[in-house]
PDB file of C-alpha atoms in Angstrom:
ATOM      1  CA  UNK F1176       0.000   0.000   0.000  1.00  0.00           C
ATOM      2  CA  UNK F1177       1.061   3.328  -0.673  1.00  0.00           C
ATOM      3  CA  UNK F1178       2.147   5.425   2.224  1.00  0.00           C
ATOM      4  CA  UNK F1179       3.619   8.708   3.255  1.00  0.00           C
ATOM      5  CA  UNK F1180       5.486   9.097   6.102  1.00  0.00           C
ATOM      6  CA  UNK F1181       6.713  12.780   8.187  1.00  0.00           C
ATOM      7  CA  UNK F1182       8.791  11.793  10.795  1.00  0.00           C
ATOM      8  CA  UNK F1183       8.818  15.020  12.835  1.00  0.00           C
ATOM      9  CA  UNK F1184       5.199  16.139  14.167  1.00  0.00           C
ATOM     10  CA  UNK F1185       7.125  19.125  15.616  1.00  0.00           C
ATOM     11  CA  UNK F1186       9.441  21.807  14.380  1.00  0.00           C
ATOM     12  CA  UNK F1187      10.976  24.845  16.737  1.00  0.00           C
ATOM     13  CA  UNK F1188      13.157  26.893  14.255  1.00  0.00           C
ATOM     14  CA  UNK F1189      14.351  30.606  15.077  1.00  0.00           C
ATOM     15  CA  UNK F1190      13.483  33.513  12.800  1.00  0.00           C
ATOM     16  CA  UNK F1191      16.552  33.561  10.225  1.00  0.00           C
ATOM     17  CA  UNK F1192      17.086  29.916  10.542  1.00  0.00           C
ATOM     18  CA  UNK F1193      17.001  27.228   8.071  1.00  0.00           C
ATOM     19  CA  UNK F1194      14.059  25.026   7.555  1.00  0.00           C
ATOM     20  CA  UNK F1195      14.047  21.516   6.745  1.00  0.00           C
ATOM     21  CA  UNK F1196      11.217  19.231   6.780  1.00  0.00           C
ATOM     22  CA  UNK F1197      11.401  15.708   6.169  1.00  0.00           C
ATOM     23  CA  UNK F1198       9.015  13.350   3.586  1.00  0.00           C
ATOM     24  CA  UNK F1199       9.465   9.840   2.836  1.00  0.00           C
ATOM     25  CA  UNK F1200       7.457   8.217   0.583  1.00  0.00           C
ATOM     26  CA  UNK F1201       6.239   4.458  -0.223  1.00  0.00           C
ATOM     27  CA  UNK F1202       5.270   3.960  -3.437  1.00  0.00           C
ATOM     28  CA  UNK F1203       5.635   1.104  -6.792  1.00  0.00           C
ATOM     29  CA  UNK F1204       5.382   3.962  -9.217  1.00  0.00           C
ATOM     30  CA  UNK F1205       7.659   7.115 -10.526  1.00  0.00           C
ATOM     31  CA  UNK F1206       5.381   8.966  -8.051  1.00  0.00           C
ATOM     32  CA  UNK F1207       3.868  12.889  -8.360  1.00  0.00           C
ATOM     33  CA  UNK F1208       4.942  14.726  -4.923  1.00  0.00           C
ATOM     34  CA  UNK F1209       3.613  18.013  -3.363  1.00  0.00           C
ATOM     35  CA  UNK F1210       3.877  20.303  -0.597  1.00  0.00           C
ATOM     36  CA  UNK F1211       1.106  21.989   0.928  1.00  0.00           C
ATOM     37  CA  UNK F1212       1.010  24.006   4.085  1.00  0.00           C
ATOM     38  CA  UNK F1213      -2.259  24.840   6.753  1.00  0.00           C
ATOM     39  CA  UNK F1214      -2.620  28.004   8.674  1.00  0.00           C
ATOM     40  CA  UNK F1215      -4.408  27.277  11.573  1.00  0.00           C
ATOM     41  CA  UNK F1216      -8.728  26.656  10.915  1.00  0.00           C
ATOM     42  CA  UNK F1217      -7.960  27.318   6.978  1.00  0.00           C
ATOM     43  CA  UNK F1218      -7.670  25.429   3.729  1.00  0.00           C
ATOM     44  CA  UNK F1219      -4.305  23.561   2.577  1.00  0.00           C
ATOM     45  CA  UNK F1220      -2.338  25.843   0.351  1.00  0.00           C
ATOM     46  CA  UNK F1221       0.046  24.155  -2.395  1.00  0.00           C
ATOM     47  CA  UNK F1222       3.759  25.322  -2.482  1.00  0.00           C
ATOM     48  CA  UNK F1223       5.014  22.808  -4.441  1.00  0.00           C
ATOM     49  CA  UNK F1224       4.662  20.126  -7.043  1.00  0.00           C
ATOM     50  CA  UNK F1225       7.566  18.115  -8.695  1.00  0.00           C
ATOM     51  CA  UNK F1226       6.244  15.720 -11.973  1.00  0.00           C
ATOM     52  CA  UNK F1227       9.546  14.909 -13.666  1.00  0.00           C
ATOM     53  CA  UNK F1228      12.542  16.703 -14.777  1.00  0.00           C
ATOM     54  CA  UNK F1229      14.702  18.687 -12.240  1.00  0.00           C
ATOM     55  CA  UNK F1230      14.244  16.939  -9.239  1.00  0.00           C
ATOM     56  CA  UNK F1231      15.107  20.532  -7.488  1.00  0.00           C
ATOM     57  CA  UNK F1232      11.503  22.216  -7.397  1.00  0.00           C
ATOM     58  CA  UNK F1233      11.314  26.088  -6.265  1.00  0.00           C
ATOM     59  CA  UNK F1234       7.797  27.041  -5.027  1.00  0.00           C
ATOM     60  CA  UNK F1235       6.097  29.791  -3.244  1.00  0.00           C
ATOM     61  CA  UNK F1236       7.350  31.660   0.005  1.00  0.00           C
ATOM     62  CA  UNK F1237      10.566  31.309  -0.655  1.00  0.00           C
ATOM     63  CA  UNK F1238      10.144  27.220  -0.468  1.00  0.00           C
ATOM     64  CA  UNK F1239      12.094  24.781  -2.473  1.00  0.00           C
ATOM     65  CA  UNK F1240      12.336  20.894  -2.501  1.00  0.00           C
ATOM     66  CA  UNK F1241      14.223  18.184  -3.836  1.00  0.00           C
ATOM     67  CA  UNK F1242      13.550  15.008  -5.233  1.00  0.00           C
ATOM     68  CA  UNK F1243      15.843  11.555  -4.239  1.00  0.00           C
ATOM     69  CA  UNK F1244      14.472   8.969  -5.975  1.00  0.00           C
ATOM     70  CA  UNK F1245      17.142   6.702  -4.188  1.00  0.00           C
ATOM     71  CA  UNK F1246      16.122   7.680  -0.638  1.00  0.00           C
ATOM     72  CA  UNK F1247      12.311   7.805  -1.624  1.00  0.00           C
ATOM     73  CA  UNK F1248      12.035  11.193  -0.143  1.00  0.00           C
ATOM     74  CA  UNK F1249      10.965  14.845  -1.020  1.00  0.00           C
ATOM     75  CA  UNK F1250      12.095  16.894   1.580  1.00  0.00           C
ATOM     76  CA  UNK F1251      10.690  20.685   1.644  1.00  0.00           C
ATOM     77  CA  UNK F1252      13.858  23.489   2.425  1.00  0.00           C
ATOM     78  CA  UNK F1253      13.759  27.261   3.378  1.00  0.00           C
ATOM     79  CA  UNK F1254      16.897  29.398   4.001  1.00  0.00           C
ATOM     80  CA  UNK F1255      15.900  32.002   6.043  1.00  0.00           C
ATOM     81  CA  UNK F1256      12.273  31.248   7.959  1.00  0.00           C
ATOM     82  CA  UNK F1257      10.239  34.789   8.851  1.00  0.00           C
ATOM     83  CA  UNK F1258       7.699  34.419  11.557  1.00  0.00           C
ATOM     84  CA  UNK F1259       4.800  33.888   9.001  1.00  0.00           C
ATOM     85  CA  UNK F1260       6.028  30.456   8.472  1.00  0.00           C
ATOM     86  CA  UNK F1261       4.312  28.719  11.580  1.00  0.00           C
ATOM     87  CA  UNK F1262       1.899  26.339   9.901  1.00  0.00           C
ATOM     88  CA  UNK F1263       1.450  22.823   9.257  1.00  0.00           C
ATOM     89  CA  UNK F1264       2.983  21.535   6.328  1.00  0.00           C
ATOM     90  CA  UNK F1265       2.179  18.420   4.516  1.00  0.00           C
ATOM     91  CA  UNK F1266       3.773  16.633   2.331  1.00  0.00           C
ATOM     92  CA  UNK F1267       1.528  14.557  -0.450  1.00  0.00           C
ATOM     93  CA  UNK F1268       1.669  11.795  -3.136  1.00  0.00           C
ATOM     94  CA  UNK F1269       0.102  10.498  -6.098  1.00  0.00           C
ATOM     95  CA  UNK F1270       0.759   8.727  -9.120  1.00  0.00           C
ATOM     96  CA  UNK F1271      -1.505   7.246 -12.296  1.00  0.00           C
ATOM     97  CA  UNK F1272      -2.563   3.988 -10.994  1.00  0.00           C
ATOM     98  CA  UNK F1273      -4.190   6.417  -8.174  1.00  0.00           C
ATOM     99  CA  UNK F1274      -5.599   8.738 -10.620  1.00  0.00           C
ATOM    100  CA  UNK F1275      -6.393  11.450  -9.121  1.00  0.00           C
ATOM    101  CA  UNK F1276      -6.240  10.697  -5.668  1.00  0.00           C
ATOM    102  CA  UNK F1277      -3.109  12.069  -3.370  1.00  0.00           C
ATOM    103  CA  UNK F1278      -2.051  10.607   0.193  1.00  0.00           C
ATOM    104  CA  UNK F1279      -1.142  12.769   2.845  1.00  0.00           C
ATOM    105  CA  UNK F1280       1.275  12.864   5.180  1.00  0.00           C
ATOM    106  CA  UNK F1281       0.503  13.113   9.052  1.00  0.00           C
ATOM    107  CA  UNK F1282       1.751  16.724   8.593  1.00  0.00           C
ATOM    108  CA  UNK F1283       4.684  18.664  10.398  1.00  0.00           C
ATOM    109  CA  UNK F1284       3.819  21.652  12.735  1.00  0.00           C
ATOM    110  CA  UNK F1285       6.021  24.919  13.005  1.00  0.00           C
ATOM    111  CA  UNK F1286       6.978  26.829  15.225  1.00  0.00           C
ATOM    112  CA  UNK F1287       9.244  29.775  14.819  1.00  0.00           C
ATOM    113  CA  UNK F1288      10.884  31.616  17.802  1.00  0.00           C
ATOM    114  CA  UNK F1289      11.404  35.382  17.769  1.00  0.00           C
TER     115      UNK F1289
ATOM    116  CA  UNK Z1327     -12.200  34.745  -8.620  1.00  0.00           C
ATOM    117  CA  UNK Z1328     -11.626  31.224  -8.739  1.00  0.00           C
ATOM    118  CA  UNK Z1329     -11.928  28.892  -6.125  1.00  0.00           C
ATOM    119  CA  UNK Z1330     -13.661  26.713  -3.811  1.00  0.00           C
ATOM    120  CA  UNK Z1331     -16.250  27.867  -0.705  1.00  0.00           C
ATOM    121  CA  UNK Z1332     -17.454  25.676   2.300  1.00  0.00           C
ATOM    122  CA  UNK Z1333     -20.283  26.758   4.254  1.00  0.00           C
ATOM    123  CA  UNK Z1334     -20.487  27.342   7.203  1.00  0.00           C
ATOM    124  CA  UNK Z1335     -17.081  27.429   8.379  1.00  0.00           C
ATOM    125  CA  UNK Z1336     -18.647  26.179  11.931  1.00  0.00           C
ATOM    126  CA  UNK Z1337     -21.095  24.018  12.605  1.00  0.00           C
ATOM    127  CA  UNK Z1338     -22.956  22.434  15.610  1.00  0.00           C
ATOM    128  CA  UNK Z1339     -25.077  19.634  15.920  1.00  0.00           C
ATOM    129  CA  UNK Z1340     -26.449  17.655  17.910  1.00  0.00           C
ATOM    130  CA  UNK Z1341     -26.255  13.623  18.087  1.00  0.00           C
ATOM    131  CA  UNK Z1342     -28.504  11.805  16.013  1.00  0.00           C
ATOM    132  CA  UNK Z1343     -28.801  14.260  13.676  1.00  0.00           C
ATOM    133  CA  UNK Z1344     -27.935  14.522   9.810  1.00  0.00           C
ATOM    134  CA  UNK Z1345     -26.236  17.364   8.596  1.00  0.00           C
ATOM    135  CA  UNK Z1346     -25.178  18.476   5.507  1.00  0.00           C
ATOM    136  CA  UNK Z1347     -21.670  20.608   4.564  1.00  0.00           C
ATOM    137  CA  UNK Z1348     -21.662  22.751   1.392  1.00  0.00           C
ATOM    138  CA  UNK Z1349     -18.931  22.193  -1.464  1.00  0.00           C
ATOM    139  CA  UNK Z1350     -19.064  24.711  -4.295  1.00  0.00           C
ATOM    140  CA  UNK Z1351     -16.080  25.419  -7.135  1.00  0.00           C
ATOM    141  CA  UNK Z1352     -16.056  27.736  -9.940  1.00  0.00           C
ATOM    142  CA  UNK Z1353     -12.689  26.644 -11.438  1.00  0.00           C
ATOM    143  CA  UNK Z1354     -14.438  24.097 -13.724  1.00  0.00           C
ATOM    144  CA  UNK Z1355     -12.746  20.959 -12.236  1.00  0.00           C
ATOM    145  CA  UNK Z1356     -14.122  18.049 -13.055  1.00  0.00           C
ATOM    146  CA  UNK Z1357     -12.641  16.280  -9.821  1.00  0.00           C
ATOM    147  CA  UNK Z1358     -13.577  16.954  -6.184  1.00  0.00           C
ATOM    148  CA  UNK Z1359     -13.068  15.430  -2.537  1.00  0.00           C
ATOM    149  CA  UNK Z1360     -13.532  15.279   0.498  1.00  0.00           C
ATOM    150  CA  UNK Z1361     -11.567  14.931   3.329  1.00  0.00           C
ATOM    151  CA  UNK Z1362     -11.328  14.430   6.993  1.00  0.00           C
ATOM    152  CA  UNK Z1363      -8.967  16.298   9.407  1.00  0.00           C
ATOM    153  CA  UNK Z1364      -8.430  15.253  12.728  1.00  0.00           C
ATOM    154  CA  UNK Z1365      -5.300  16.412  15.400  1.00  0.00           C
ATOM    155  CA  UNK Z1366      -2.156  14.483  14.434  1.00  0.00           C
ATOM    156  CA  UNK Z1367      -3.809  12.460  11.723  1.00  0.00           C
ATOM    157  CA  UNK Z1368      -3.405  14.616   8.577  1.00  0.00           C
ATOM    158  CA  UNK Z1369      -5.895  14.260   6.169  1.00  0.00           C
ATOM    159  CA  UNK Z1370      -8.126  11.227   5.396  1.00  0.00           C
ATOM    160  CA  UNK Z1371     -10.153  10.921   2.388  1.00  0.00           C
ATOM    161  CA  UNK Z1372     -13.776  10.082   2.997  1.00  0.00           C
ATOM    162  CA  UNK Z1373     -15.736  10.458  -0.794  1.00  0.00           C
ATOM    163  CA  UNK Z1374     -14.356  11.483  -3.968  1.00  0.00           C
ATOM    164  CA  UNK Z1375     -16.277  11.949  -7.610  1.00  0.00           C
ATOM    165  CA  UNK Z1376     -14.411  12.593 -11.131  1.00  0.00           C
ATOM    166  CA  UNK Z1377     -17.458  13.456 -12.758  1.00  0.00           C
ATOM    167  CA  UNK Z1378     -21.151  14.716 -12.119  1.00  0.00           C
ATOM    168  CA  UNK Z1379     -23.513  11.575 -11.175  1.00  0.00           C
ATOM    169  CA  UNK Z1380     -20.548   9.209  -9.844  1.00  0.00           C
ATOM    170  CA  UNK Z1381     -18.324   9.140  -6.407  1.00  0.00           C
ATOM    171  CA  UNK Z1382     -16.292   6.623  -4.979  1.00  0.00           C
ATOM    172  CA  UNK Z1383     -15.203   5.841  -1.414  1.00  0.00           C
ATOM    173  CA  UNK Z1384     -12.259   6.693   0.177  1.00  0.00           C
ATOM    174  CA  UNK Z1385     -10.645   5.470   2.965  1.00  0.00           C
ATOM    175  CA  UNK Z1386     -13.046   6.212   5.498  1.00  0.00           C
ATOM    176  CA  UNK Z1387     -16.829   6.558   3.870  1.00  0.00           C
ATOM    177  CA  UNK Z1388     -18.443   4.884   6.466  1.00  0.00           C
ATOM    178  CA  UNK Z1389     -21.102   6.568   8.287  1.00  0.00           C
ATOM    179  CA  UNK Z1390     -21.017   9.633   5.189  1.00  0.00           C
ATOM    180  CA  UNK Z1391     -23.059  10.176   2.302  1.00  0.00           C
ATOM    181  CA  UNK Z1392     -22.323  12.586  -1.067  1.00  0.00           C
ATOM    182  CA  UNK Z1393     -24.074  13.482  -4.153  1.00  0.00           C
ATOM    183  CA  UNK Z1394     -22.758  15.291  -7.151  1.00  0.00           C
ATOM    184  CA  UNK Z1395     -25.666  16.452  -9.703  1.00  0.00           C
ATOM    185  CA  UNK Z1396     -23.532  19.117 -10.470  1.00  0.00           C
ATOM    186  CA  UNK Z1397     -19.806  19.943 -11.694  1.00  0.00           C
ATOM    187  CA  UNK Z1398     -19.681  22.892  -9.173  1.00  0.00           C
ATOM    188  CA  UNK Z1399     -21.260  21.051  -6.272  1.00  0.00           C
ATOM    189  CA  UNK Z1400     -20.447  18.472  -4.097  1.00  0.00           C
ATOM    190  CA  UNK Z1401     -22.112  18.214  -1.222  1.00  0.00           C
ATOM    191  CA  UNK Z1402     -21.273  15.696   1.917  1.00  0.00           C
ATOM    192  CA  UNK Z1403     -23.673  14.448   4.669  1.00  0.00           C
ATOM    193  CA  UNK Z1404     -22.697  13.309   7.707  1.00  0.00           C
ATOM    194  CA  UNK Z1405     -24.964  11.145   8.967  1.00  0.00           C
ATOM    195  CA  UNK Z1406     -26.173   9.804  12.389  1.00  0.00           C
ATOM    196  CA  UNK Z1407     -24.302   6.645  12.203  1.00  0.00           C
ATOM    197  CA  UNK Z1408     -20.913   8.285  11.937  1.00  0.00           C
ATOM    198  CA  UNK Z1409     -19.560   7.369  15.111  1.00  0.00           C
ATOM    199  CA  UNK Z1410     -17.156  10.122  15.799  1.00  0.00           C
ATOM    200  CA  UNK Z1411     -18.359  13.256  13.438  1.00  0.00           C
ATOM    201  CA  UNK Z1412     -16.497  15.883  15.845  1.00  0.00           C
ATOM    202  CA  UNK Z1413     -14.060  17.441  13.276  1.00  0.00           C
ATOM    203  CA  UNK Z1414     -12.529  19.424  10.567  1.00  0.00           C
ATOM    204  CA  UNK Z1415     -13.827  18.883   6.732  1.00  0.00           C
ATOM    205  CA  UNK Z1416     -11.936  19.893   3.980  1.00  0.00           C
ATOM    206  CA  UNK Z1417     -13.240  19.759   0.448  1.00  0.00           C
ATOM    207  CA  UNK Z1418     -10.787  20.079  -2.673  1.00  0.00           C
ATOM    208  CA  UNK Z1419     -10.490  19.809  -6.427  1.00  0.00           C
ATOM    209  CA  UNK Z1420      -8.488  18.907  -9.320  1.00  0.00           C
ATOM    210  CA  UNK Z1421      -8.735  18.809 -13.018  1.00  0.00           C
ATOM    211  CA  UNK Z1422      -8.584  15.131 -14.393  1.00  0.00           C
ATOM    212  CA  UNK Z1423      -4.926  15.782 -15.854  1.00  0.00           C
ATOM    213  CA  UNK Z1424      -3.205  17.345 -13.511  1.00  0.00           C
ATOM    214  CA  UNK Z1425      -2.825  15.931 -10.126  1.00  0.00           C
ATOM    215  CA  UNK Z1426      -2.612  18.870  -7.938  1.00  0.00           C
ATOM    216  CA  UNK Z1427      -6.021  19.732  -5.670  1.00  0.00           C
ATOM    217  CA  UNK Z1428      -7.274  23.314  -4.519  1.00  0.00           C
ATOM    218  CA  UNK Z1429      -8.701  23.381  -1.168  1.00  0.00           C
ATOM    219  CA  UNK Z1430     -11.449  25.283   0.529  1.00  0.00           C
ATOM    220  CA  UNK Z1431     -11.127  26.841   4.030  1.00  0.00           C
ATOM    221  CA  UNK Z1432     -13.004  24.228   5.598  1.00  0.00           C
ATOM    222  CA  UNK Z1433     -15.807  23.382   8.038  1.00  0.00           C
ATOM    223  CA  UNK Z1434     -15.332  22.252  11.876  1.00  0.00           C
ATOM    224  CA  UNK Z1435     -18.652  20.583  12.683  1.00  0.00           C
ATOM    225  CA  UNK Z1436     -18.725  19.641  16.515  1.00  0.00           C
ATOM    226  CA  UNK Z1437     -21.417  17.236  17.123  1.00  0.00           C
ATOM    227  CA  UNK Z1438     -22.705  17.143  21.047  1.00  0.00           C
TER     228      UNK Z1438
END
């Protein structure tokens, strides 16, 4: 079965820091992989999506990720975090024998100190 | 502008009862879902449809109904026999080629 997995449910980063949030994924297929993050009570926003090609995807916010088809993982990356980055992100997978359907992630919180 | 609206964005109900939470797009996607968020559990998808007049099940349909007579609408009901219907619904959609999904803000239904 196809899986997703985030192994940190909790971030503490400082304003200015680096970011890194882990995804590891489980799947038979050349999978499609996204990034979403949740403020708190909204809607899932999409940062970013990788298909093919580069496996170094730059999204929104500053956000990039990269693809390692060896490790199975698409971890999300932000140099310099700014105190509007406390969220939830999730990290997401699909591929065509799904069709349109993704699996999610259990999701990373943020939190950035001052 | 595009996008998708849920309605309310809080709801309260009490047990026994049926309720129903809105689902409308205007970006024309033929695709649309519905999920379940609960605390530590990311999301879990409950009904899906790729076109008007048929839906499949997700992972966790039971107790949840859906209809979709129309591209723009896809409405879910949660009914009485949902066990645990305490929590936060999130509704997206996708066009049938590209895999990506556009969320709505959501609905917390607490059921008492």
């Amino acid at each position: 079965a196809q899986s997703v997995t985030q192994p940190d449910i909790h971030i503490t980063v400082s304003e200015g820091a680096s970011l890194e949030l882990r995804c590891n994924y489980s799947y038979g297929a050349t999978p499609y992989l996204f990034w979403y993050v949740q403020s708190p009570g909204q809607g899932l926003q999409l940062l970013l999506k990788y298909f093919s090609g580069d496996t170094l995807v730059q999204g929104i916010k500053g956000f990039e990720a990269e693809f390692k088809r060896s490790q199975s993982s698409f971890n999300l990356r932000k140099p310099s975090v700014h105190w509007s980055d406390a969220a939830e992100y999730f990290c997401a997978v699909g591929d065509e024998a799904a069709g349109n359907k993704l699996t999610f992630g259990g999701g990373t919180r943020v939190l950035v100190k001052p | 502008d595009g996008g998708i609206t849920q309605s309310p964005k809080y709801l309260f109900r009490k047990e026994g009862q049926n309720v129903t939470l809105s689902c409308e797009q205007n970006l024309n996607h033929d695709a649309m879902y519905w999920y379940r968020q609960d605390p530590g559990q990311g999301l879990r998808l409950i009904y899906y449809s790729q076109i008007v007049n048929d839906f499949q099940k997700g992972d966790i349909a039971e107790g949840y109904s859906v209809s979709r007579e129309k591209k723009e609408s896809f409405p879910l009901t949660v009914t009485s026999a949902q066990k645990n219907p305490t929590a936060f619904y999130l509704c997206a959609s996708s066009t049938q080629v590209a895999y990506e999904q556009y969320f709505g803000p959501g609905t917390r239904l607490t059921v008492t």
